[in-house]
């Protein structure tokens, strides 16, 4: 295959040009290469490009590639073994996945190991790096903080990261050439990253990387560049708002109940416990159902387009990645997802990959390389570096709100899938809680890449109240989740706006949430479905507001009762309404409160609570606060 069949991206071309110059002896002053590549932008090919030029020219003898987790070692091997890139680049190099056994390269061009392995046997790896002229590849270098004794003792995770840094430092010093890769050049804890050149600065200032440091070549590839080159997919965010109630201090129900509180809005003292509760109660089920339904519809559409039957297996149909807040929640999500399928299908299609599962790596490999399973539930094992282009939908059920973490997570769905058709037929869909900190993260992405989020429901993300509450990604303590539910879903598309598309956007009434369907091609049935969704969201919002104001008792199916009221008011079920009737129903609902029409349920045994409630019986029996 010719190189033109798989064209290099901008950062890959830059590194290939630099490596070729170094191979010719024209760039001897370069000893360090920093490649800051947006997650999903294709940085795993960079070590292959460098090695192909430098080993063939005799400038480098070995490659040692260090990754942050065991699941990424196989992907590094695959980068060298890819037959298409072998033909395009004309190389025959191979590296092997190694742990801490002697002779890790075994006669090949090098080996791939992990930070943990280096920390466990630092002298073994130091001898390998010192023995040959070595290209040391440090993948996701932001995992390595500059060691600081005052910070290392604060938590186990920080101590482990600093142990990695102390073990990696001698390797960095001995390597002939260093290639540092990362999707982000900042750490959530604000510490400097090992091996990077920084300007001298006061300790109170944010560390700033010296891009012009002697001996350094810096290669950047932003998300805006990647979108312009169609290297990554645009993202549609499905933001789900909700409300949650919990107990404080673990005391008995009725004595310490808090809520319900909304997830959306400005950052408050209740934001973090509300999110904590939502991820472990009914809201999580609602978000999972949205993501599961979107994945099922996508796979059904792609099967129909290709003429596949419901039981035929094929790549490119689209997969769902579920990111859970902890392992207990991950197991709970797994059980929910499997309960929505026939037993045989659930066993085949849904897998769990957490650090406590013995077959976690096998589950990851199957999810990446095989048509099935189609759903993977994980906590952190698959959020960073997972190369699985089949992922089309992400359920972001995580409490972590640090920007590097979120960027890595959404990038799991932005890789272009070569089996899924043309670029324009693909799109990443990320469902997430509509809390203000996730909204702020999204706004930062939009501002940096010159894009805008067009939402069906107006919300001024840029006007969020400045954060006055100290936010931590740690889970709140002394919180007992009680209940939560979703009360509204809105979609927003994050992508660069061209002039021509901006004109089309202004002419369009709303963003079409259907995956792969342009606004101009919306069918009447889709418009009807959108109106029915807006009706459902409005009904749920009224029910939630009335409960918060103590107008109705708390109940898991109160939106169902309000829907019954609306049906009796309108005299027809929404499923049987015409487009004009749906528009009229929505207009009526925007001017009236369903709580004023609860008398229409009198006499129906299914809604016997309404008569007692309207007479004040329910409120009089509520326990005193």
Coordinates of C-alpha atoms in Angstrom, one line a residue:
X1 CA 0.0 0.0 0.0
X2 CA 1.3 3.4 -0.9
X3 CA 1.7 6.1 1.8
X4 CA -1.0 8.1 0.1
X5 CA -3.5 5.5 1.0
X6 CA -3.1 6.3 4.7
X7 CA -2.0 10.0 4.8
X8 CA -0.1 11.3 7.8
X9 CA -1.6 13.9 10.0
X10 CA 0.0 17.3 10.6
X11 CA 1.9 16.3 13.7
X12 CA 2.9 12.9 12.3
X13 CA 4.3 14.6 9.2
X14 CA 6.3 17.1 11.4
X15 CA 7.8 14.3 13.4
X16 CA 8.6 12.2 10.3
X17 CA 10.4 15.3 8.8
X18 CA 12.3 15.9 12.0
X19 CA 13.3 12.2 12.4
X20 CA 14.5 12.1 8.7
X21 CA 16.6 15.2 9.4
X22 CA 18.1 13.6 12.5
X23 CA 18.8 10.4 10.5
X24 CA 20.8 12.5 8.0
X25 CA 22.7 14.2 10.8
X26 CA 21.1 17.6 10.2
X27 CA 19.4 18.0 13.7
X28 CA 22.1 16.7 16.1
X29 CA 21.2 19.3 18.6
X30 CA 17.8 17.7 19.4
X31 CA 17.8 15.4 22.3
X32 CA 14.2 15.7 23.5
X33 CA 10.9 15.7 21.5
X34 CA 7.7 16.7 23.2
X35 CA 4.5 15.8 21.3
X36 CA 1.4 17.4 22.8
X37 CA -1.4 15.7 20.8
X38 CA -5.1 16.0 21.6
X39 CA -6.5 12.7 22.9
X40 CA -7.5 10.5 20.0
X41 CA -5.3 12.5 17.6
X42 CA -3.0 9.6 16.8
X43 CA 0.1 9.9 18.9
X44 CA 0.8 6.1 19.0
X45 CA 2.2 6.2 15.5
X46 CA 4.9 8.8 16.5
X47 CA 7.3 6.2 18.1
X48 CA 7.0 4.1 15.0
X49 CA 7.9 7.0 12.7
X50 CA 10.9 8.0 14.8
X51 CA 12.2 4.4 15.1
X52 CA 11.7 3.7 11.4
X53 CA 14.0 6.6 10.4
X54 CA 16.5 6.5 13.2
X55 CA 17.1 2.7 13.6
X56 CA 17.5 2.3 9.8
X57 CA 20.1 5.1 9.8
X58 CA 21.9 3.6 12.8
X59 CA 21.3 6.6 15.0
X60 CA 19.3 4.6 17.5
X61 CA 19.6 0.9 18.4
X62 CA 16.7 0.2 20.7
X63 CA 13.2 1.5 21.6
X64 CA 12.0 1.4 25.2
X65 CA 8.3 2.5 25.3
X66 CA 6.8 3.1 28.8
X67 CA 3.1 3.3 29.3
X68 CA 1.0 4.1 32.4
X69 CA -1.1 0.9 32.4
X70 CA -0.8 -2.7 31.4
X71 CA -3.8 -2.5 29.0
X72 CA -1.8 -0.1 26.7
X73 CA 1.1 -2.4 26.2
X74 CA -0.7 -4.5 23.6
X75 CA -1.7 -1.3 21.7
X76 CA 1.9 -0.2 21.5
X77 CA 2.9 -3.6 20.1
X78 CA 0.1 -3.3 17.5
X79 CA 1.3 0.2 16.4
X80 CA 4.6 -1.4 15.2
X81 CA 2.9 -4.5 13.8
X82 CA 0.2 -2.8 11.8
X83 CA 0.6 -4.2 8.3
X84 CA -0.7 -1.1 6.6
X85 CA 1.7 1.2 8.3
X86 CA 4.5 -1.3 7.7
X87 CA 3.8 -1.1 4.0
X88 CA 3.3 2.7 4.0
X89 CA 6.5 3.4 5.9
X90 CA 8.6 0.5 4.6
X91 CA 9.7 -0.7 8.0
X92 CA 9.9 -4.2 9.5
X93 CA 10.5 -3.3 13.2
X94 CA 8.8 -5.1 16.0
X95 CA 8.7 -4.5 19.8
X96 CA 7.4 -6.9 22.4
X97 CA 5.3 -6.4 25.6
X98 CA 7.5 -7.1 28.5
X99 CA 7.4 -7.1 32.3
X100 CA 10.5 -7.6 34.4
X101 CA 12.0 -10.8 32.9
X102 CA 15.6 -10.7 31.7
X103 CA 16.3 -9.7 28.1
X104 CA 13.1 -7.8 27.6
X105 CA 13.7 -7.1 23.9
X106 CA 14.5 -10.8 22.9
X107 CA 16.2 -9.8 19.7
X108 CA 13.6 -7.3 18.6
X109 CA 13.9 -3.6 18.1
X110 CA 12.8 -2.9 21.7
X111 CA 10.1 -3.5 24.2
X112 CA 7.1 -2.0 25.9
X113 CA 6.7 -1.9 29.7
X114 CA 4.7 0.1 32.3
X115 CA 5.6 2.7 34.9
X116 CA 4.7 0.1 37.6
X117 CA 7.2 -2.4 36.2
X118 CA 10.0 0.2 36.0
X119 CA 9.3 1.2 39.6
X120 CA 9.4 -2.5 40.7
X121 CA 12.8 -3.2 38.9
X122 CA 14.5 0.1 38.1
X123 CA 18.0 -1.4 37.7
X124 CA 16.8 -3.9 35.1
X125 CA 15.4 -1.2 32.8
X126 CA 18.2 1.2 33.5
X127 CA 20.7 -1.4 32.2
X128 CA 18.7 -1.9 29.1
X129 CA 18.5 1.8 28.4
X130 CA 22.3 2.3 29.1
X131 CA 23.4 -0.8 27.1
X132 CA 22.3 0.6 23.7
X133 CA 21.6 3.9 22.0
X134 CA 18.0 4.1 23.1
X135 CA 15.0 6.0 22.1
X136 CA 13.0 6.3 25.3
X137 CA 9.3 6.8 24.7
X138 CA 7.4 8.1 27.7
X139 CA 3.7 7.8 27.0
X140 CA 1.2 10.0 28.9
X141 CA 4.1 11.8 30.6
X142 CA 1.7 13.9 32.7
X143 CA 1.3 10.9 35.0
X144 CA 4.9 11.6 36.3
X145 CA 5.1 14.6 38.7
X146 CA 8.3 16.1 39.7
X147 CA 8.9 14.4 43.1
X148 CA 8.1 16.6 46.1
X149 CA 8.5 15.1 49.6
X150 CA 6.0 17.5 51.1
X151 CA 3.3 16.4 48.7
X152 CA 4.2 12.7 48.3
X153 CA 3.0 11.8 51.8
X154 CA -0.5 13.2 51.3
X155 CA -2.1 10.3 49.7
X156 CA -1.3 6.8 48.3
X157 CA -1.9 7.8 44.7
X158 CA 0.5 10.7 44.9
X159 CA 3.1 8.5 46.6
X160 CA 2.8 5.9 43.8
X161 CA 3.1 8.6 41.1
X162 CA 6.2 10.0 42.7
X163 CA 7.7 6.5 43.0
X164 CA 7.2 6.1 39.3
X165 CA 9.0 9.5 38.7
X166 CA 11.9 8.5 40.9
X167 CA 12.3 5.2 39.0
X168 CA 11.9 6.9 35.6
X169 CA 14.4 9.8 36.2
X170 CA 17.6 7.7 35.7
X171 CA 16.2 6.3 32.4
X172 CA 15.4 9.8 31.2
X173 CA 19.0 10.9 32.0
X174 CA 20.6 7.9 30.2
X175 CA 18.5 7.7 27.1
X176 CA 20.1 8.9 23.8
X177 CA 16.8 10.4 22.7
X178 CA 13.6 11.1 24.6
X179 CA 10.1 11.2 23.0
X180 CA 7.5 12.5 25.5
X181 CA 3.9 12.0 24.6
X182 CA 0.8 13.4 26.2
X183 CA -2.7 14.5 25.5
X184 CA -2.5 17.2 28.2
X185 CA 0.4 19.2 29.6
X186 CA -1.1 19.9 32.9
X187 CA -1.8 17.9 36.0
X188 CA -4.9 18.1 38.1
X189 CA -2.9 18.7 41.3
X190 CA -0.9 21.6 39.6
X191 CA 2.5 19.9 40.0
X192 CA 5.1 20.1 37.4
X193 CA 5.6 17.2 35.0
X194 CA 8.8 15.2 35.2
X195 CA 11.3 15.8 32.3
X196 CA 9.6 18.9 30.8
X197 CA 11.4 22.3 30.6
X198 CA 9.8 25.0 32.7
X199 CA 10.5 28.7 33.0
X200 CA 11.8 29.7 36.5
X201 CA 8.7 31.0 38.4
X202 CA 7.5 31.8 41.9
X203 CA 5.8 28.9 43.6
X204 CA 2.5 30.8 43.5
X205 CA 2.5 31.0 39.7
X206 CA 1.2 28.3 37.4
X207 CA 4.1 26.4 35.9
X208 CA 4.8 27.5 32.3
X209 CA 6.6 25.2 29.8
X210 CA 9.6 26.7 28.0
X211 CA 8.9 25.8 24.4
X212 CA 12.2 27.3 23.2
X213 CA 14.4 25.4 25.6
X214 CA 17.8 24.3 24.1
X215 CA 17.7 20.7 22.7
X216 CA 13.9 20.5 22.6
X217 CA 11.6 20.1 19.6
X218 CA 8.0 20.7 20.4
X219 CA 5.2 19.3 18.3
X220 CA 1.6 20.3 18.9
X221 CA -1.7 19.0 17.6
X222 CA -4.8 20.6 19.0
X223 CA -8.4 19.4 18.8
X224 CA -9.2 22.2 16.4
X225 CA -6.5 21.0 14.0
X226 CA -7.7 17.4 14.4
X227 CA -11.2 18.4 13.6
X228 CA -10.1 20.4 10.6
X229 CA -8.2 17.4 9.3
X230 CA -11.1 15.1 10.1
X231 CA -8.8 13.1 12.4
X232 CA -11.3 13.1 15.2
X233 CA -15.1 13.2 15.3
X234 CA -17.3 16.1 16.5
X235 CA -19.0 15.4 19.8
X236 CA -22.7 15.7 20.6
X237 CA -23.2 16.1 24.3
X238 CA -26.4 14.8 25.8
X239 CA -26.7 16.7 29.0
X240 CA -29.1 15.2 31.5
X241 CA -30.4 17.4 34.4
X242 CA -31.8 15.9 37.5
X243 CA -32.4 16.2 41.2
X244 CA -31.3 14.2 44.2
X245 CA -32.0 13.7 47.9
X246 CA -29.7 12.2 50.5
X247 CA -29.1 11.9 54.3
X248 CA -26.3 13.8 56.0
X249 CA -24.2 12.2 58.7
X250 CA -25.8 8.8 58.2
X251 CA -28.6 9.5 60.6
X252 CA -32.1 8.0 60.3
X253 CA -34.5 9.0 57.5
X254 CA -36.7 11.9 58.4
X255 CA -34.1 13.5 60.6
X256 CA -31.3 14.5 58.2
X257 CA -32.9 14.4 54.8
X258 CA -31.5 16.9 52.3
X259 CA -33.1 17.8 49.0
X260 CA -34.3 17.3 46.5
X261 CA -31.6 19.5 44.9
X262 CA -31.0 20.1 41.2
X263 CA -27.8 19.1 39.5
X264 CA -27.9 22.0 37.1
X265 CA -27.4 25.7 37.8
X266 CA -24.5 27.5 39.6
X267 CA -22.0 25.7 41.8
X268 CA -23.3 25.3 45.3
X269 CA -22.5 23.4 48.5
X270 CA -25.1 20.9 47.4
X271 CA -23.6 20.3 43.9
X272 CA -21.1 17.6 44.9
X273 CA -23.3 15.5 47.2
X274 CA -26.1 15.8 44.6
X275 CA -23.8 14.4 41.9
X276 CA -22.6 11.7 44.3
X277 CA -26.2 10.7 45.0
X278 CA -27.3 10.9 41.4
X279 CA -24.6 8.5 40.2
X280 CA -25.8 5.8 42.7
X281 CA -29.5 6.1 42.4
X282 CA -32.3 6.5 39.9
X283 CA -30.6 9.2 37.9
X284 CA -27.8 6.8 36.9
X285 CA -30.4 4.4 35.6
X286 CA -32.1 7.1 33.6
X287 CA -28.8 8.2 32.0
X288 CA -27.8 4.7 31.3
X289 CA -31.1 4.1 29.6
X290 CA -30.6 7.1 27.3
X291 CA -27.1 5.9 26.4
X292 CA -28.2 2.3 25.9
X293 CA -31.1 3.4 23.8
X294 CA -29.0 5.6 21.6
X295 CA -26.5 2.8 21.1
X296 CA -29.2 0.3 20.2
X297 CA -30.8 2.7 17.7
X298 CA -27.4 3.4 16.1
X299 CA -26.6 -0.3 15.8
X300 CA -30.0 -1.1 14.3
X301 CA -29.7 1.7 11.8
X302 CA -26.2 0.6 10.7
X303 CA -27.4 -3.0 10.5
X304 CA -30.3 -2.0 8.2
X305 CA -28.0 0.1 6.0
X306 CA -25.7 -2.9 5.5
X307 CA -28.4 -5.5 5.2
X308 CA -27.3 -7.4 8.3
X309 CA -29.6 -9.5 10.3
X310 CA -30.1 -8.9 14.1
X311 CA -27.8 -11.8 15.0
X312 CA -25.0 -11.1 12.5
X313 CA -21.7 -9.9 14.0
X314 CA -19.7 -7.1 12.3
X315 CA -17.3 -4.3 13.1
X316 CA -18.4 -0.7 12.8
X317 CA -21.8 -1.0 14.3
X318 CA -21.0 1.2 17.2
X319 CA -20.3 0.4 20.9
X320 CA -21.1 1.9 24.3
X321 CA -18.5 2.7 27.0
X322 CA -19.9 3.2 30.5
X323 CA -17.5 5.0 32.9
X324 CA -18.6 4.4 36.5
X325 CA -17.6 6.3 39.7
X326 CA -16.4 3.2 41.6
X327 CA -16.3 -0.5 41.3
X328 CA -19.5 -1.2 43.3
X329 CA -21.4 1.2 41.0
X330 CA -19.8 -0.5 38.0
X331 CA -21.2 -3.8 39.0
X332 CA -24.6 -2.3 39.6
X333 CA -24.6 -0.7 36.2
X334 CA -23.6 -4.0 34.7
X335 CA -26.5 -5.8 36.3
X336 CA -28.9 -3.1 35.0
X337 CA -27.6 -3.2 31.5
X338 CA -27.8 -7.0 31.4
X339 CA -31.4 -6.9 32.8
X340 CA -32.5 -5.0 29.7
X341 CA -31.4 -7.8 27.4
X342 CA -32.2 -11.5 26.9
X343 CA -29.9 -13.6 29.1
X344 CA -27.8 -15.0 26.2
X345 CA -27.3 -11.7 24.6
X346 CA -26.4 -10.0 28.0
X347 CA -23.7 -12.6 28.6
X348 CA -22.2 -12.0 25.2
X349 CA -22.7 -8.2 24.7
X350 CA -21.9 -6.6 28.1
X351 CA -18.5 -6.9 29.9
X352 CA -17.0 -5.5 33.0
X353 CA -13.4 -4.3 33.2
X354 CA -12.2 -3.1 36.6
X355 CA -9.0 -3.7 38.4
X356 CA -10.6 -6.3 40.7
X357 CA -11.8 -8.5 37.8
X358 CA -9.5 -11.3 36.9
X359 CA -10.5 -11.2 33.2
X360 CA -10.4 -7.4 32.9
X361 CA -7.7 -7.3 30.3
X362 CA -9.3 -10.0 28.3
X363 CA -12.6 -8.0 28.4
X364 CA -10.7 -4.9 27.2
X365 CA -9.1 -6.8 24.4
X366 CA -12.3 -8.4 23.2
X367 CA -14.1 -5.0 23.4
X368 CA -11.3 -3.4 21.3
X369 CA -10.7 -6.2 18.7
X370 CA -13.9 -8.2 18.3
X371 CA -17.4 -7.3 17.0
X372 CA -18.8 -8.3 20.4
X373 CA -19.0 -7.4 23.3
X374 CA -20.8 -4.1 22.4
X375 CA -20.9 -2.6 25.9
X376 CA -18.0 -2.2 28.3
X377 CA -18.4 -1.0 31.9
X378 CA -15.3 0.3 33.6
X379 CA -14.1 2.8 36.2
X380 CA -10.6 4.0 35.1
X381 CA -9.0 1.2 33.2
X382 CA -10.4 2.3 29.8
X383 CA -10.7 6.0 30.1
X384 CA -7.2 6.9 28.9
X385 CA -5.4 5.6 25.8
X386 CA -8.0 3.0 24.9
X387 CA -7.8 2.7 21.1
X388 CA -11.3 1.3 20.3
X389 CA -12.7 3.2 17.3
X390 CA -16.0 1.2 17.6
X391 CA -16.9 3.3 20.6
X392 CA -19.7 5.7 19.4
X393 CA -21.5 6.4 22.7
X394 CA -20.1 7.2 26.2
X395 CA -22.1 7.2 29.4
X396 CA -20.1 9.5 31.6
X397 CA -21.3 8.4 35.1
X398 CA -18.2 9.7 36.9
X399 CA -17.8 12.3 39.6
X400 CA -14.3 13.4 38.4
X401 CA -14.3 16.9 36.9
X402 CA -10.6 17.6 36.3
X403 CA -10.2 18.8 32.7
X404 CA -7.4 16.3 31.6
X405 CA -9.5 13.4 32.9
X406 CA -12.7 14.5 31.0
X407 CA -10.8 15.2 27.8
X408 CA -9.4 11.7 27.9
X409 CA -12.8 10.2 28.6
X410 CA -14.7 11.9 25.7
X411 CA -11.8 11.1 23.4
X412 CA -12.7 7.4 23.6
X413 CA -15.6 8.1 21.3
X414 CA -14.0 10.6 18.9
X415 CA -11.7 8.2 17.0
X416 CA -12.7 7.7 13.4
X417 CA -13.9 4.1 12.9
X418 CA -12.7 2.8 9.5
X419 CA -15.5 0.2 9.5
X420 CA -18.3 2.6 10.1
X421 CA -18.6 4.3 6.8
X422 CA -17.6 7.8 5.8
X423 CA -16.5 10.5 8.2
X424 CA -19.7 12.5 7.8
X425 CA -21.7 9.4 8.8
X426 CA -20.0 9.2 12.2
X427 CA -20.4 11.2 15.4
X428 CA -19.5 10.8 19.0
X429 CA -22.3 11.0 21.5
X430 CA -21.5 11.6 25.2
X431 CA -24.2 11.5 27.8
X432 CA -23.3 13.2 31.1
X433 CA -24.9 14.8 34.2
X434 CA -25.7 18.5 33.5
X435 CA -23.9 19.9 36.5
X436 CA -22.2 23.3 36.2
X437 CA -18.6 21.9 36.4
X438 CA -19.1 19.7 33.3
X439 CA -20.8 22.6 31.6
X440 CA -17.7 24.8 32.4
X441 CA -15.4 22.2 31.0
X442 CA -17.4 22.1 27.8
X443 CA -17.4 25.9 27.5
X444 CA -13.6 25.9 27.8
X445 CA -13.3 23.5 24.9
X446 CA -15.7 25.6 22.8
X447 CA -13.7 28.8 23.4
X448 CA -10.4 27.3 22.6
X449 CA -11.3 25.7 19.3
X450 CA -13.5 28.5 18.0
X451 CA -16.6 26.5 18.1
X452 CA -20.1 26.9 19.6
X453 CA -22.6 24.5 21.2
X454 CA -25.9 24.8 19.6
X455 CA -28.5 23.6 22.1
X456 CA -32.2 22.9 21.7
X457 CA -32.8 24.4 25.0
X458 CA -31.3 27.8 25.7
X459 CA -28.7 27.9 28.5
X460 CA -26.0 30.5 28.8
X461 CA -23.1 28.3 29.7
X462 CA -20.6 31.2 29.4
X463 CA -22.5 33.1 32.1
X464 CA -22.0 30.6 34.8
X465 CA -21.6 32.1 38.2
X466 CA -17.9 32.1 39.2
X467 CA -17.1 29.1 41.4
X468 CA -17.2 30.0 45.1
X469 CA -17.2 26.5 46.5
X470 CA -13.9 24.6 46.7
X471 CA -14.5 21.5 44.5
X472 CA -12.7 18.3 45.0
X473 CA -12.9 15.1 42.9
X474 CA -12.9 13.1 46.1
X475 CA -16.3 11.7 47.1
X476 CA -18.1 13.5 49.9
X477 CA -18.2 11.7 53.2
X478 CA -21.0 11.0 55.6
X479 CA -23.6 11.0 52.7
X480 CA -26.2 8.3 52.4
X481 CA -27.8 8.5 48.9
X482 CA -31.6 8.2 49.0
X483 CA -33.1 8.9 45.6
X484 CA -32.7 10.8 42.4
X485 CA -34.2 11.1 38.9
X486 CA -33.7 12.8 35.6
X487 CA -35.9 15.7 34.7
X488 CA -34.7 16.8 31.3
X489 CA -32.3 16.0 28.5
X490 CA -30.8 18.5 26.0
X491 CA -28.3 18.0 23.2
X492 CA -25.5 20.3 22.1
X493 CA -23.1 19.7 19.3
X494 CA -19.5 20.7 19.8
X495 CA -17.7 21.3 16.5
X496 CA -16.0 24.2 14.6
X497 CA -18.4 26.5 12.9
X498 CA -17.6 27.3 9.3
X499 CA -19.2 30.3 7.5
X500 CA -21.2 28.1 5.2
X501 CA -22.4 25.9 8.1
X502 CA -23.2 28.9 10.2
X503 CA -25.6 30.0 7.5
X504 CA -27.3 26.6 7.5
X505 CA -27.4 26.6 11.3
X506 CA -29.2 29.9 11.4
X507 CA -31.8 28.5 9.0
X508 CA -32.3 25.4 11.1
X509 CA -34.9 25.4 13.8
X510 CA -33.1 23.0 16.2
X511 CA -30.2 20.6 16.5
X512 CA -31.2 17.1 15.4
X513 CA -30.2 14.6 18.0
X514 CA -30.5 11.7 15.7
X515 CA -27.1 10.3 15.0
X516 CA -25.9 10.8 11.4
X517 CA -29.0 12.7 10.2
X518 CA -28.5 16.2 8.9
X519 CA -31.0 18.9 10.0
X520 CA -32.2 19.4 6.4
X521 CA -33.2 15.8 6.1
X522 CA -35.5 15.6 9.2
X523 CA -38.6 13.6 8.5
X524 CA -42.0 14.4 9.9
X525 CA -41.8 11.4 12.2
X526 CA -38.6 12.7 13.7
X527 CA -40.1 16.1 14.3
X528 CA -43.0 14.4 16.1
X529 CA -40.6 12.4 18.2
X530 CA -38.7 15.6 19.1
X531 CA -42.0 17.3 20.2
X532 CA -42.9 14.2 22.3
X533 CA -39.5 14.4 24.0
X534 CA -40.0 18.1 24.8
X535 CA -43.5 17.3 26.2
X536 CA -42.1 14.5 28.4
X537 CA -39.3 16.8 29.7
X538 CA -41.8 19.6 30.5
X539 CA -44.1 17.3 32.3
X540 CA -41.2 15.8 34.3
X541 CA -40.0 19.3 35.2
X542 CA -43.4 20.4 36.5
X543 CA -43.7 17.3 38.6
X544 CA -40.2 17.9 40.1
X545 CA -40.9 21.5 40.8
X546 CA -44.2 20.7 42.5
X547 CA -42.6 18.1 44.7
X548 CA -39.8 20.5 45.7
X549 CA -42.5 23.0 46.7
X550 CA -44.3 20.3 48.7
X551 CA -47.3 20.4 46.4
X552 CA -47.3 16.6 45.8
X553 CA -45.8 13.6 47.7
X554 CA -42.5 12.2 46.8
X555 CA -43.0 9.2 44.5
X556 CA -41.0 7.3 41.9
X557 CA -43.7 7.5 39.3
X558 CA -45.1 11.1 39.7
X559 CA -44.3 12.0 36.1
X560 CA -46.5 9.1 35.1
X561 CA -49.4 10.6 37.1
X562 CA -48.8 14.0 35.5
X563 CA -48.7 12.4 32.1
X564 CA -52.1 10.9 32.8
X565 CA -53.4 14.3 33.7
X566 CA -52.1 15.8 30.4
X567 CA -53.8 13.0 28.5
X568 CA -57.1 13.6 30.1
X569 CA -56.8 17.4 29.5
X570 CA -56.0 16.9 25.8
X571 CA -58.3 14.0 25.2
X572 CA -55.7 12.0 23.2
X573 CA -52.5 10.1 23.8
X574 CA -49.4 11.8 22.5
X575 CA -48.5 8.7 20.4
X576 CA -51.7 9.3 18.3
X577 CA -51.3 13.1 17.9
X578 CA -50.5 14.8 14.7
X579 CA -47.6 17.2 14.4
X580 CA -50.0 20.2 14.7
X581 CA -51.7 18.7 17.8
X582 CA -48.3 18.1 19.5
X583 CA -47.3 21.7 18.9
X584 CA -50.6 22.8 20.4
X585 CA -50.1 20.5 23.4
X586 CA -46.7 21.9 24.1
X587 CA -48.1 25.5 23.8
X588 CA -50.9 24.6 26.3
X589 CA -48.4 23.1 28.7
X590 CA -46.2 26.2 28.7
X591 CA -49.2 28.3 29.8
X592 CA -50.8 26.0 32.4
X593 CA -49.8 23.9 35.5
X594 CA -50.8 20.3 35.6
X595 CA -51.2 20.5 39.3
X596 CA -54.3 22.6 38.7
X597 CA -56.0 19.7 37.0
X598 CA -55.3 16.8 39.4
X599 CA -59.1 16.5 40.0
X600 CA -59.3 14.7 36.6
X601 CA -57.8 11.7 38.3
X602 CA -60.5 11.5 41.0
X603 CA -62.3 8.1 41.1
X604 CA -59.3 6.3 39.5
X605 CA -57.9 3.8 42.0
X606 CA -54.5 4.1 40.4
X607 CA -54.3 7.7 41.5
X608 CA -56.2 7.6 44.8
X609 CA -53.5 9.7 46.5
X610 CA -54.6 12.8 44.6
X611 CA -57.8 13.3 46.6
X612 CA -56.1 12.9 49.9
X613 CA -53.3 15.2 48.8
X614 CA -55.5 18.0 47.6
X615 CA -57.4 17.9 50.9
X616 CA -54.1 18.3 52.8
X617 CA -54.1 14.8 54.2
X618 CA -50.7 14.0 52.9
X619 CA -49.0 17.2 54.2
X620 CA -50.5 16.7 57.6
X621 CA -49.0 13.3 58.0
X622 CA -45.5 14.3 57.0
X623 CA -43.0 13.9 59.8
X624 CA -41.8 17.2 61.3
X625 CA -38.4 18.3 60.2

